[in-house]
């Protein structure tokens, strides 16, 4: 399969391209990757950036379709979420049907309906890029939740912190703080605990030196799942540090997990505490975007119209609906405060049994 990257920004150039390079380099002759390098299309003139990366940039989407046969090309849609329906329609018009769409799948439910209708009408196979669903940490949480060691799942608490001052001050892209990090964690909560409804939501503006970026500071969301589990999400795009963590509480124990915070290091770690027993820490290589892309290309190449066991589209769809309801809740209560989650006590970790254990 050939690759067309649409949107050569942070995600397309910075995240997808290096992973694609490595996957192609590792692939054997029997693998599904085309020998031609990825092709790039962006509304900006990215010819120099593409050339520096050893790639060709198309002068238009039409030229891209003439260069990369839509019947054997996978398109990575790495444009900002506001653009989704328009970009997908342009691609469908040119005959592209195998599409990997960055999260969030759409910026609101009206756009989501438009994307859904387009996919049905034009036979698009849409996958939502959902690295956290392919993550080793999420897999471990799934095996542990409701299992014999920890018992029934009771609650999930996610913290997603990163300094994102420059990008937020430099213009739109994401309409609210809920659209940046929460699509990852809300998807994991749905995977672990099933469907849910928002019960509380609040956000704050990002402010610096007299400048204000509405709704792009800190955010807080609570969900109640149909099975009684509660999920809480705290995100802060003004934080001085990065963190992507989750605490999963079960009837007889709990897990504290940390997803990799960036592409700088691909290791996840988690600590399991069963009752009064010693904490056990696991550290694993967790390159979730690579896992997701490898599986998606295999599914496409093998001609599957629905991905084997993959629920990323259904989850990505539901995430947009839940976040839209959360935005309505936050909008309806402008004085609602984002609670300060405070510092969690440091995890006492027993490393005496070795550096890594399997769950
Ligand atoms: N930045 C991250 O770390 C990150 C991580 C995961 C997912 N994402 C997601 O990826 C998507 C893109 O985010 P980003 O951070 O890469 O944004 P970005 O602004 O860095 O890059 C987006 C690129 O898309 C181009 N573009 C805009 N409209 C276009 C169109 N109609 N056709 C072709 N190109 C177009 C822009 O010129 C820009 O180069 C978002 O949905 C975001 O949530 C970003």
mmCIF file of C-alpha atoms and ligand atoms in Angstrom:
data_model
loop_
_atom_site.group_PDB
_atom_site.id
_atom_site.type_symbol
_atom_site.label_atom_id
_atom_site.label_comp_id
_atom_site.label_asym_id
_atom_site.label_seq_id
_atom_site.Cartn_x
_atom_site.Cartn_y
_atom_site.Cartn_z
ATOM 1 C CA UNK A 1 0.000 0.000 0.000
ATOM 2 C CA UNK A 2 1.208 3.513 -0.812
ATOM 3 C CA UNK A 3 0.904 6.431 1.651
ATOM 4 C CA UNK A 4 -0.531 9.907 1.147
ATOM 5 C CA UNK A 5 -0.140 12.259 4.106
ATOM 6 C CA UNK A 6 -2.686 15.089 4.024
ATOM 7 C CA UNK A 7 -1.627 17.840 6.432
ATOM 8 C CA UNK A 8 2.157 17.974 6.880
ATOM 9 C CA UNK A 9 2.210 19.633 10.312
ATOM 10 C CA UNK A 10 3.094 18.417 13.760
ATOM 11 C CA UNK A 11 1.096 15.197 13.486
ATOM 12 C CA UNK A 12 1.695 14.337 9.791
ATOM 13 C CA UNK A 13 5.389 15.272 9.625
ATOM 14 C CA UNK A 14 6.388 14.957 13.273
ATOM 15 C CA UNK A 15 4.509 11.859 14.438
ATOM 16 C CA UNK A 16 3.325 9.771 11.484
ATOM 17 C CA UNK A 17 6.276 10.116 9.119
ATOM 18 C CA UNK A 18 9.000 8.809 11.475
ATOM 19 C CA UNK A 19 6.837 5.837 12.453
ATOM 20 C CA UNK A 20 6.012 5.053 8.816
ATOM 21 C CA UNK A 21 9.702 5.251 7.959
ATOM 22 C CA UNK A 22 10.614 2.776 10.625
ATOM 23 C CA UNK A 23 7.775 0.391 9.820
ATOM 24 C CA UNK A 24 8.761 0.423 6.145
ATOM 25 C CA UNK A 25 12.414 -0.100 6.998
ATOM 26 C CA UNK A 26 11.588 -3.056 9.249
ATOM 27 C CA UNK A 27 9.177 -4.635 6.773
ATOM 28 C CA UNK A 28 10.181 -7.741 4.854
ATOM 29 C CA UNK A 29 9.582 -8.341 1.146
ATOM 30 C CA UNK A 30 6.292 -10.047 1.931
ATOM 31 C CA UNK A 31 4.911 -7.033 3.727
ATOM 32 C CA UNK A 32 2.245 -4.716 2.471
ATOM 33 C CA UNK A 33 4.246 -1.506 2.051
ATOM 34 C CA UNK A 34 4.756 -0.050 -1.389
ATOM 35 C CA UNK A 35 8.383 0.729 -2.270
ATOM 36 C CA UNK A 36 7.474 4.325 -3.207
ATOM 37 C CA UNK A 37 7.970 6.871 -0.429
ATOM 38 C CA UNK A 38 4.933 8.619 1.079
ATOM 39 C CA UNK A 39 3.442 11.488 -0.911
ATOM 40 C CA UNK A 40 2.450 14.701 0.858
ATOM 41 C CA UNK A 41 -0.307 17.263 0.345
ATOM 42 C CA UNK A 42 -0.831 20.412 2.401
ATOM 43 C CA UNK A 43 -2.615 23.687 1.708
ATOM 44 C CA UNK A 44 0.617 25.397 2.793
ATOM 45 C CA UNK A 45 3.536 25.232 0.413
ATOM 46 C CA UNK A 46 5.467 22.378 2.031
ATOM 47 C CA UNK A 47 7.670 21.482 -0.955
ATOM 48 C CA UNK A 48 10.890 22.451 0.838
ATOM 49 C CA UNK A 49 9.941 20.675 4.072
ATOM 50 C CA UNK A 50 8.939 17.573 2.110
ATOM 51 C CA UNK A 51 12.118 17.638 0.019
ATOM 52 C CA UNK A 52 14.205 17.973 3.193
ATOM 53 C CA UNK A 53 12.484 14.802 4.425
ATOM 54 C CA UNK A 54 13.206 13.082 1.096
ATOM 55 C CA UNK A 55 9.554 13.174 0.030
ATOM 56 C CA UNK A 56 7.601 14.676 -2.835
ATOM 57 C CA UNK A 57 4.800 17.163 -2.187
ATOM 58 C CA UNK A 58 1.887 17.199 -4.626
ATOM 59 C CA UNK A 59 0.877 20.583 -6.066
ATOM 60 C CA UNK A 60 -2.800 19.769 -5.545
ATOM 61 C CA UNK A 61 -4.949 16.923 -4.302
ATOM 62 C CA UNK A 62 -5.809 16.101 -7.918
ATOM 63 C CA UNK A 63 -2.103 15.732 -8.655
ATOM 64 C CA UNK A 64 -1.780 13.504 -5.583
ATOM 65 C CA UNK A 65 -4.563 11.247 -6.906
ATOM 66 C CA UNK A 66 -2.864 11.083 -10.310
ATOM 67 C CA UNK A 67 0.464 10.143 -8.691
ATOM 68 C CA UNK A 68 -0.689 7.718 -6.013
ATOM 69 C CA UNK A 69 -3.351 5.291 -7.272
ATOM 70 C CA UNK A 70 -6.318 5.771 -4.867
ATOM 71 C CA UNK A 71 -7.120 2.045 -5.139
ATOM 72 C CA UNK A 72 -3.830 1.140 -3.436
ATOM 73 C CA UNK A 73 -3.160 4.172 -1.277
ATOM 74 C CA UNK A 74 -3.799 4.741 2.413
ATOM 75 C CA UNK A 75 -4.470 8.384 3.270
ATOM 76 C CA UNK A 76 -3.392 9.797 6.623
ATOM 77 C CA UNK A 77 -5.743 12.701 7.352
ATOM 78 C CA UNK A 78 -3.620 14.870 9.643
ATOM 79 C CA UNK A 79 -5.437 18.188 9.272
ATOM 80 C CA UNK A 80 -7.038 20.047 12.184
ATOM 81 C CA UNK A 81 -10.457 18.703 13.259
ATOM 82 C CA UNK A 82 -12.452 21.729 12.009
ATOM 83 C CA UNK A 83 -11.592 20.723 8.434
ATOM 84 C CA UNK A 84 -12.641 17.068 8.561
ATOM 85 C CA UNK A 85 -15.866 16.804 6.497
ATOM 86 C CA UNK A 86 -14.509 19.024 3.720
ATOM 87 C CA UNK A 87 -11.183 17.203 3.473
ATOM 88 C CA UNK A 88 -12.836 13.766 3.534
ATOM 89 C CA UNK A 89 -15.262 14.779 0.804
ATOM 90 C CA UNK A 90 -12.420 16.027 -1.408
ATOM 91 C CA UNK A 91 -10.619 12.715 -0.925
ATOM 92 C CA UNK A 92 -13.773 10.677 -1.631
ATOM 93 C CA UNK A 93 -14.372 12.691 -4.828
ATOM 94 C CA UNK A 94 -10.926 11.631 -6.037
ATOM 95 C CA UNK A 95 -11.549 7.946 -5.310
ATOM 96 C CA UNK A 96 -9.614 7.478 -2.054
ATOM 97 C CA UNK A 97 -11.470 5.091 0.265
ATOM 98 C CA UNK A 98 -8.895 3.878 2.827
ATOM 99 C CA UNK A 99 -8.538 6.675 5.325
ATOM 100 C CA UNK A 100 -6.775 6.964 8.676
ATOM 101 C CA UNK A 101 -8.215 10.023 10.381
ATOM 102 C CA UNK A 102 -6.482 11.821 13.238
ATOM 103 C CA UNK A 103 -8.418 12.257 16.447
ATOM 104 C CA UNK A 104 -10.841 13.790 17.124
ATOM 105 C CA UNK A 105 -12.855 12.283 14.257
ATOM 106 C CA UNK A 106 -14.872 15.523 14.047
ATOM 107 C CA UNK A 107 -15.047 18.803 15.944
ATOM 108 C CA UNK A 108 -18.775 18.540 16.751
ATOM 109 C CA UNK A 109 -21.767 16.273 16.225
ATOM 110 C CA UNK A 110 -22.989 18.101 13.109
ATOM 111 C CA UNK A 111 -19.622 17.415 11.439
ATOM 112 C CA UNK A 112 -19.735 13.871 12.772
ATOM 113 C CA UNK A 113 -23.079 13.247 11.062
ATOM 114 C CA UNK A 114 -21.634 14.680 7.840
ATOM 115 C CA UNK A 115 -18.604 12.365 8.094
ATOM 116 C CA UNK A 116 -20.795 9.354 8.863
ATOM 117 C CA UNK A 117 -23.157 10.019 5.959
ATOM 118 C CA UNK A 118 -20.236 10.541 3.579
ATOM 119 C CA UNK A 119 -18.605 7.281 4.688
ATOM 120 C CA UNK A 120 -21.826 5.332 4.139
ATOM 121 C CA UNK A 121 -22.641 6.935 0.785
ATOM 122 C CA UNK A 122 -19.154 6.704 -0.672
ATOM 123 C CA UNK A 123 -18.042 3.398 0.845
ATOM 124 C CA UNK A 124 -15.162 4.930 2.823
ATOM 125 C CA UNK A 125 -13.256 2.720 5.238
ATOM 126 C CA UNK A 126 -12.472 5.098 8.078
ATOM 127 C CA UNK A 127 -10.171 4.286 10.950
ATOM 128 C CA UNK A 128 -9.686 6.793 13.756
ATOM 129 C CA UNK A 129 -6.057 7.046 14.792
ATOM 130 C CA UNK A 130 -6.292 5.937 18.393
ATOM 131 C CA UNK A 131 -2.867 5.031 19.734
ATOM 132 C CA UNK A 132 -4.100 4.725 23.314
ATOM 133 C CA UNK A 133 -6.488 1.966 22.242
ATOM 134 C CA UNK A 134 -3.488 0.054 20.862
ATOM 135 C CA UNK A 135 -1.343 0.822 23.898
ATOM 136 C CA UNK A 136 0.207 -1.924 26.045
ATOM 137 C CA UNK A 137 -0.912 -0.005 29.134
ATOM 138 C CA UNK A 138 -4.537 0.024 27.983
ATOM 139 C CA UNK A 139 -4.252 -3.701 27.261
ATOM 140 C CA UNK A 140 -2.951 -4.310 30.791
ATOM 141 C CA UNK A 141 -5.768 -2.259 32.326
ATOM 142 C CA UNK A 142 -8.270 -4.236 30.289
ATOM 143 C CA UNK A 143 -6.869 -7.563 31.498
ATOM 144 C CA UNK A 144 -6.826 -6.392 35.118
ATOM 145 C CA UNK A 145 -10.234 -4.674 35.303
ATOM 146 C CA UNK A 146 -12.798 -7.124 36.650
ATOM 147 C CA UNK A 147 -10.199 -9.902 36.836
ATOM 148 C CA UNK A 148 -9.420 -12.187 39.796
ATOM 149 C CA UNK A 149 -6.556 -10.051 41.114
ATOM 150 C CA UNK A 150 -8.306 -6.696 41.479
ATOM 151 C CA UNK A 151 -12.015 -7.408 41.235
ATOM 152 C CA UNK A 152 -14.724 -5.221 39.743
ATOM 153 C CA UNK A 153 -13.830 -1.893 38.160
ATOM 154 C CA UNK A 154 -14.983 1.046 40.291
ATOM 155 C CA UNK A 155 -13.432 4.225 38.884
ATOM 156 C CA UNK A 156 -10.921 5.709 36.481
ATOM 157 C CA UNK A 157 -9.078 9.010 36.934
ATOM 158 C CA UNK A 158 -6.985 10.448 34.093
ATOM 159 C CA UNK A 159 -4.523 13.368 34.253
ATOM 160 C CA UNK A 160 -3.289 14.852 30.978
ATOM 161 C CA UNK A 161 -0.946 17.777 31.432
ATOM 162 C CA UNK A 162 1.296 19.581 28.966
ATOM 163 C CA UNK A 163 2.520 23.101 28.300
ATOM 164 C CA UNK A 164 0.831 24.149 25.061
ATOM 165 C CA UNK A 165 1.175 27.929 25.279
ATOM 166 C CA UNK A 166 2.784 28.641 21.908
ATOM 167 C CA UNK A 167 0.375 26.612 19.783
ATOM 168 C CA UNK A 168 -2.731 27.886 21.570
ATOM 169 C CA UNK A 169 -1.590 31.530 21.391
ATOM 170 C CA UNK A 170 -0.702 31.176 17.705
ATOM 171 C CA UNK A 171 -4.142 30.432 16.417
ATOM 172 C CA UNK A 172 -7.049 28.084 16.143
ATOM 173 C CA UNK A 173 -6.879 24.391 15.325
ATOM 174 C CA UNK A 174 -8.727 23.037 18.315
ATOM 175 C CA UNK A 175 -11.863 24.790 19.519
ATOM 176 C CA UNK A 176 -11.566 23.810 23.211
ATOM 177 C CA UNK A 177 -9.243 22.204 25.749
ATOM 178 C CA UNK A 178 -11.489 19.103 25.609
ATOM 179 C CA UNK A 179 -10.453 18.474 21.974
ATOM 180 C CA UNK A 180 -6.696 18.206 22.559
ATOM 181 C CA UNK A 181 -5.916 15.396 25.010
ATOM 182 C CA UNK A 182 -9.303 14.045 26.120
ATOM 183 C CA UNK A 183 -10.144 12.116 22.915
ATOM 184 C CA UNK A 184 -7.393 9.650 23.939
ATOM 185 C CA UNK A 185 -8.527 9.055 27.515
ATOM 186 C CA UNK A 186 -12.291 9.162 26.938
ATOM 187 C CA UNK A 187 -11.753 6.447 24.317
ATOM 188 C CA UNK A 188 -9.875 4.310 26.846
ATOM 189 C CA UNK A 189 -12.614 4.834 29.456
ATOM 190 C CA UNK A 190 -15.247 3.665 26.939
ATOM 191 C CA UNK A 191 -13.135 0.636 26.042
ATOM 192 C CA UNK A 192 -12.687 -0.312 29.729
ATOM 193 C CA UNK A 193 -16.062 0.552 31.208
ATOM 194 C CA UNK A 194 -18.533 0.760 28.317
ATOM 195 C CA UNK A 195 -20.843 3.564 27.336
ATOM 196 C CA UNK A 196 -21.187 6.641 29.523
ATOM 197 C CA UNK A 197 -22.813 10.041 29.923
ATOM 198 C CA UNK A 198 -21.126 13.255 31.084
ATOM 199 C CA UNK A 199 -22.315 14.452 34.489
ATOM 200 C CA UNK A 200 -20.018 17.428 35.126
ATOM 201 C CA UNK A 201 -17.765 19.527 32.907
ATOM 202 C CA UNK A 202 -15.827 22.761 33.297
ATOM 203 C CA UNK A 203 -13.075 24.598 31.467
ATOM 204 C CA UNK A 204 -10.935 27.697 31.866
ATOM 205 C CA UNK A 205 -9.389 30.173 29.439
ATOM 206 C CA UNK A 206 -5.672 30.273 28.746
ATOM 207 C CA UNK A 207 -4.360 33.708 29.804
ATOM 208 C CA UNK A 208 -0.940 35.252 29.349
ATOM 209 C CA UNK A 209 0.189 38.890 29.470
ATOM 210 C CA UNK A 210 -3.216 40.363 28.725
ATOM 211 C CA UNK A 211 -3.973 37.798 26.036
ATOM 212 C CA UNK A 212 -6.796 35.308 26.425
ATOM 213 C CA UNK A 213 -7.470 32.155 24.441
ATOM 214 C CA UNK A 214 -10.998 31.116 25.405
ATOM 215 C CA UNK A 215 -11.554 27.581 26.711
ATOM 216 C CA UNK A 216 -7.939 26.483 26.081
ATOM 217 C CA UNK A 217 -6.539 26.417 29.644
ATOM 218 C CA UNK A 218 -7.540 23.690 32.091
ATOM 219 C CA UNK A 219 -10.481 21.311 31.759
ATOM 220 C CA UNK A 220 -12.351 18.842 33.932
ATOM 221 C CA UNK A 221 -14.908 16.199 33.002
ATOM 222 C CA UNK A 222 -16.763 13.464 34.865
ATOM 223 C CA UNK A 223 -18.552 10.565 33.199
ATOM 224 C CA UNK A 224 -20.952 8.021 34.642
ATOM 225 C CA UNK A 225 -20.824 4.701 32.805
ATOM 226 C CA UNK A 226 -23.891 2.520 32.358
ATOM 227 C CA UNK A 227 -22.270 -0.179 34.526
ATOM 228 C CA UNK A 228 -21.921 2.252 37.469
ATOM 229 C CA UNK A 229 -18.210 3.033 36.994
ATOM 230 C CA UNK A 230 -17.216 6.692 37.175
ATOM 231 C CA UNK A 231 -14.465 8.287 35.093
ATOM 232 C CA UNK A 232 -12.791 11.592 35.834
ATOM 233 C CA UNK A 233 -10.549 13.563 33.476
ATOM 234 C CA UNK A 234 -8.318 16.476 34.416
ATOM 235 C CA UNK A 235 -6.354 18.207 31.665
ATOM 236 C CA UNK A 236 -4.146 21.289 31.832
ATOM 237 C CA UNK A 237 -2.612 22.870 28.716
ATOM 238 C CA UNK A 238 -0.872 25.507 30.863
ATOM 239 C CA UNK A 239 1.032 22.995 33.003
ATOM 240 C CA UNK A 240 4.799 23.328 33.421
ATOM 241 C CA UNK A 241 5.271 19.564 33.058
ATOM 242 C CA UNK A 242 3.949 16.725 30.935
ATOM 243 C CA UNK A 243 1.947 13.872 32.385
ATOM 244 C CA UNK A 244 -0.440 11.304 30.906
ATOM 245 C CA UNK A 245 -1.552 9.127 33.753
ATOM 246 C CA UNK A 246 -4.455 7.029 34.895
ATOM 247 C CA UNK A 247 -5.504 5.576 38.243
ATOM 248 C CA UNK A 248 -7.838 2.605 37.926
ATOM 249 C CA UNK A 249 -9.557 1.643 41.182
ATOM 250 C CA UNK A 250 -11.109 -1.802 41.483
ATOM 251 C CA UNK A 251 -12.867 -3.615 44.337
ATOM 252 C CA UNK A 252 -9.694 -5.078 45.867
ATOM 253 C CA UNK A 253 -6.833 -3.073 44.428
ATOM 254 C CA UNK A 254 -5.737 -0.361 42.069
ATOM 255 C CA UNK A 255 -3.398 0.406 39.189
ATOM 256 C CA UNK A 256 -1.522 3.640 38.564
ATOM 257 C CA UNK A 257 -0.379 3.863 34.957
ATOM 258 C CA UNK A 258 1.655 6.314 32.905
ATOM 259 C CA UNK A 259 1.390 6.468 29.122
ATOM 260 C CA UNK A 260 4.469 7.731 27.217
ATOM 261 C CA UNK A 261 4.314 11.544 27.287
ATOM 262 C CA UNK A 262 5.808 12.088 23.843
ATOM 263 C CA UNK A 263 7.636 10.380 21.004
ATOM 264 C CA UNK A 264 10.890 11.052 22.908
ATOM 265 C CA UNK A 265 10.494 7.783 24.806
ATOM 266 C CA UNK A 266 8.178 4.900 24.037
ATOM 267 C CA UNK A 267 7.784 3.214 27.393
ATOM 268 C CA UNK A 268 4.656 2.892 29.484
ATOM 269 C CA UNK A 269 4.704 1.919 33.108
ATOM 270 C CA UNK A 270 2.181 0.908 35.682
ATOM 271 C CA UNK A 271 2.049 -0.114 39.301
ATOM 272 C CA UNK A 272 -0.430 -2.678 40.573
ATOM 273 C CA UNK A 273 -1.384 -2.722 44.218
ATOM 274 C CA UNK A 274 -3.483 -5.689 45.330
ATOM 275 C CA UNK A 275 -5.103 -5.223 48.738
ATOM 276 C CA UNK A 276 -2.381 -4.782 51.358
ATOM 277 C CA UNK A 277 0.204 -6.538 49.176
ATOM 278 C CA UNK A 278 3.385 -4.952 47.854
ATOM 279 C CA UNK A 279 3.170 -2.750 44.778
ATOM 280 C CA UNK A 280 4.437 -4.333 41.574
ATOM 281 C CA UNK A 281 5.750 -2.135 38.832
ATOM 282 C CA UNK A 282 5.862 -2.996 35.122
ATOM 283 C CA UNK A 283 7.765 -1.102 32.455
ATOM 284 C CA UNK A 284 7.165 -2.019 28.822
ATOM 285 C CA UNK A 285 8.023 -0.751 25.376
ATOM 286 C CA UNK A 286 4.787 0.834 24.187
ATOM 287 C CA UNK A 287 4.933 2.346 20.720
ATOM 288 C CA UNK A 288 1.209 2.497 20.257
ATOM 289 C CA UNK A 289 1.072 4.581 17.065
ATOM 290 C CA UNK A 290 3.340 2.065 15.320
ATOM 291 C CA UNK A 291 1.150 -0.822 16.495
ATOM 292 C CA UNK A 292 -1.968 0.974 15.317
ATOM 293 C CA UNK A 293 -0.540 1.845 11.879
ATOM 294 C CA UNK A 294 0.926 -1.634 11.308
ATOM 295 C CA UNK A 295 -2.433 -3.276 12.073
ATOM 296 C CA UNK A 296 -4.427 -0.777 10.006
ATOM 297 C CA UNK A 297 -2.212 -1.208 6.904
ATOM 298 C CA UNK A 298 -2.438 -4.982 7.247
ATOM 299 C CA UNK A 299 -6.236 -4.791 7.423
ATOM 300 C CA UNK A 300 -6.368 -2.488 4.400
ATOM 301 C CA UNK A 301 -3.941 -4.589 2.382
ATOM 302 C CA UNK A 302 -5.870 -7.767 3.145
ATOM 303 C CA UNK A 303 -8.984 -6.107 1.787
ATOM 304 C CA UNK A 304 -10.986 -6.044 4.992
ATOM 305 C CA UNK A 305 -13.838 -3.588 4.807
ATOM 306 C CA UNK A 306 -14.157 -3.650 8.556
ATOM 307 C CA UNK A 307 -11.080 -4.001 10.655
ATOM 308 C CA UNK A 308 -10.504 -7.262 12.489
ATOM 309 C CA UNK A 309 -11.782 -6.707 16.026
ATOM 310 C CA UNK A 310 -11.090 -2.972 15.805
ATOM 311 C CA UNK A 311 -13.574 -0.663 17.476
ATOM 312 C CA UNK A 312 -11.708 2.615 16.900
ATOM 313 C CA UNK A 313 -14.335 4.085 14.583
ATOM 314 C CA UNK A 314 -17.232 3.275 16.941
ATOM 315 C CA UNK A 315 -15.262 4.586 19.916
ATOM 316 C CA UNK A 316 -13.974 7.650 18.017
ATOM 317 C CA UNK A 317 -17.552 8.441 17.024
ATOM 318 C CA UNK A 318 -18.882 8.109 20.562
ATOM 319 C CA UNK A 319 -15.989 10.208 21.901
ATOM 320 C CA UNK A 320 -17.077 13.114 19.684
ATOM 321 C CA UNK A 321 -20.674 12.824 20.934
ATOM 322 C CA UNK A 322 -19.609 12.680 24.578
ATOM 323 C CA UNK A 323 -17.236 15.619 24.213
ATOM 324 C CA UNK A 324 -19.968 17.620 22.496
ATOM 325 C CA UNK A 325 -22.297 16.958 25.460
ATOM 326 C CA UNK A 326 -19.460 17.892 27.803
ATOM 327 C CA UNK A 327 -18.951 21.172 25.930
ATOM 328 C CA UNK A 328 -22.672 21.956 26.261
ATOM 329 C CA UNK A 329 -22.468 21.239 29.995
ATOM 330 C CA UNK A 330 -19.409 23.461 30.428
ATOM 331 C CA UNK A 331 -20.992 26.217 28.301
ATOM 332 C CA UNK A 332 -24.166 26.064 30.371
ATOM 333 C CA UNK A 333 -22.277 26.572 33.639
ATOM 334 C CA UNK A 334 -19.640 29.237 32.906
ATOM 335 C CA UNK A 335 -18.943 29.784 36.600
ATOM 336 C CA UNK A 336 -18.161 26.092 37.203
ATOM 337 C CA UNK A 337 -14.591 25.839 38.479
ATOM 338 C CA UNK A 338 -12.064 23.315 37.313
ATOM 339 C CA UNK A 339 -11.244 21.614 40.612
ATOM 340 C CA UNK A 340 -7.631 21.504 41.623
ATOM 341 C CA UNK A 341 -6.794 17.814 41.721
ATOM 342 C CA UNK A 342 -3.983 18.503 44.188
ATOM 343 C CA UNK A 343 -0.836 16.430 44.361
ATOM 344 C CA UNK A 344 -1.286 12.701 44.467
ATOM 345 C CA UNK A 345 0.991 11.022 47.030
ATOM 346 C CA UNK A 346 4.056 9.523 45.451
ATOM 347 C CA UNK A 347 3.637 5.841 44.692
ATOM 348 C CA UNK A 348 5.757 3.670 46.996
ATOM 349 C CA UNK A 349 7.097 1.136 44.555
ATOM 350 C CA UNK A 350 8.723 -2.172 45.468
ATOM 351 C CA UNK A 351 11.441 -2.622 42.882
ATOM 352 C CA UNK A 352 13.198 -5.347 44.858
ATOM 353 C CA UNK A 353 11.690 -8.055 42.647
ATOM 354 C CA UNK A 354 13.312 -6.710 39.460
ATOM 355 C CA UNK A 355 12.735 -3.937 36.957
ATOM 356 C CA UNK A 356 9.811 -5.374 35.051
ATOM 357 C CA UNK A 357 7.028 -7.871 35.600
ATOM 358 C CA UNK A 358 4.317 -9.061 33.316
ATOM 359 C CA UNK A 359 0.738 -8.381 34.312
HETATM 360 N N1 LIG B 1 0.154 17.676 17.627
HETATM 361 C C1 LIG B 1 0.052 16.509 18.221
HETATM 362 O O1 LIG B 1 0.858 16.128 19.091
HETATM 363 C C2 LIG B 1 -1.057 15.585 17.838
HETATM 364 C C3 LIG B 1 -1.030 14.328 18.373
HETATM 365 C C4 LIG B 1 -2.030 13.457 18.028
HETATM 366 C C5 LIG B 1 -3.030 13.884 17.192
HETATM 367 N N2 LIG B 1 -3.061 15.125 16.684
HETATM 368 C C6 LIG B 1 -4.175 15.508 15.818
HETATM 369 O O2 LIG B 1 -3.743 15.694 14.485
HETATM 370 C C7 LIG B 1 -4.543 16.690 13.841
HETATM 371 C C8 LIG B 1 -3.620 17.756 13.277
HETATM 372 O O3 LIG B 1 -2.951 18.375 14.352
HETATM 373 P P1 LIG B 1 -1.479 18.967 14.188
HETATM 374 O O4 LIG B 1 -1.013 19.178 15.571
HETATM 375 O O5 LIG B 1 -0.657 18.144 13.273
HETATM 376 O O6 LIG B 1 -1.807 20.377 13.479
HETATM 377 P P2 LIG B 1 -0.791 21.289 12.666
HETATM 378 O O7 LIG B 1 -1.434 22.624 12.624
HETATM 379 O O8 LIG B 1 0.583 21.162 13.187
HETATM 380 O O9 LIG B 1 -0.795 20.656 11.203
HETATM 381 C C9 LIG B 1 -1.933 20.622 10.397
HETATM 382 C C10 LIG B 1 -1.498 20.785 8.937
HETATM 383 O O10 LIG B 1 -2.662 20.612 8.129
HETATM 384 C C11 LIG B 1 -2.602 21.575 7.065
HETATM 385 N N3 LIG B 1 -3.956 21.758 6.561
HETATM 386 C C12 LIG B 1 -4.972 22.468 7.114
HETATM 387 N N4 LIG B 1 -6.073 22.348 6.344
HETATM 388 C C13 LIG B 1 -5.746 21.546 5.305
HETATM 389 C C14 LIG B 1 -6.474 21.041 4.192
HETATM 390 N N5 LIG B 1 -7.756 21.354 4.006
HETATM 391 N N6 LIG B 1 -5.822 20.247 3.309
HETATM 392 C C15 LIG B 1 -4.516 19.939 3.496
HETATM 393 N N7 LIG B 1 -3.785 20.386 4.534
HETATM 394 C C16 LIG B 1 -4.396 21.171 5.428
HETATM 395 C C17 LIG B 1 -1.995 22.793 7.720
HETATM 396 O O11 LIG B 1 -1.458 23.681 6.752
HETATM 397 C C18 LIG B 1 -0.934 22.170 8.620
HETATM 398 O O12 LIG B 1 0.298 22.027 7.949
HETATM 399 C C19 LIG B 1 -5.498 17.216 14.915
HETATM 400 O O13 LIG B 1 -6.745 16.607 14.772
HETATM 401 C C20 LIG B 1 -4.825 16.798 16.214
HETATM 402 O O14 LIG B 1 -5.757 16.597 17.267
HETATM 403 C C21 LIG B 1 -2.071 15.994 16.972
#
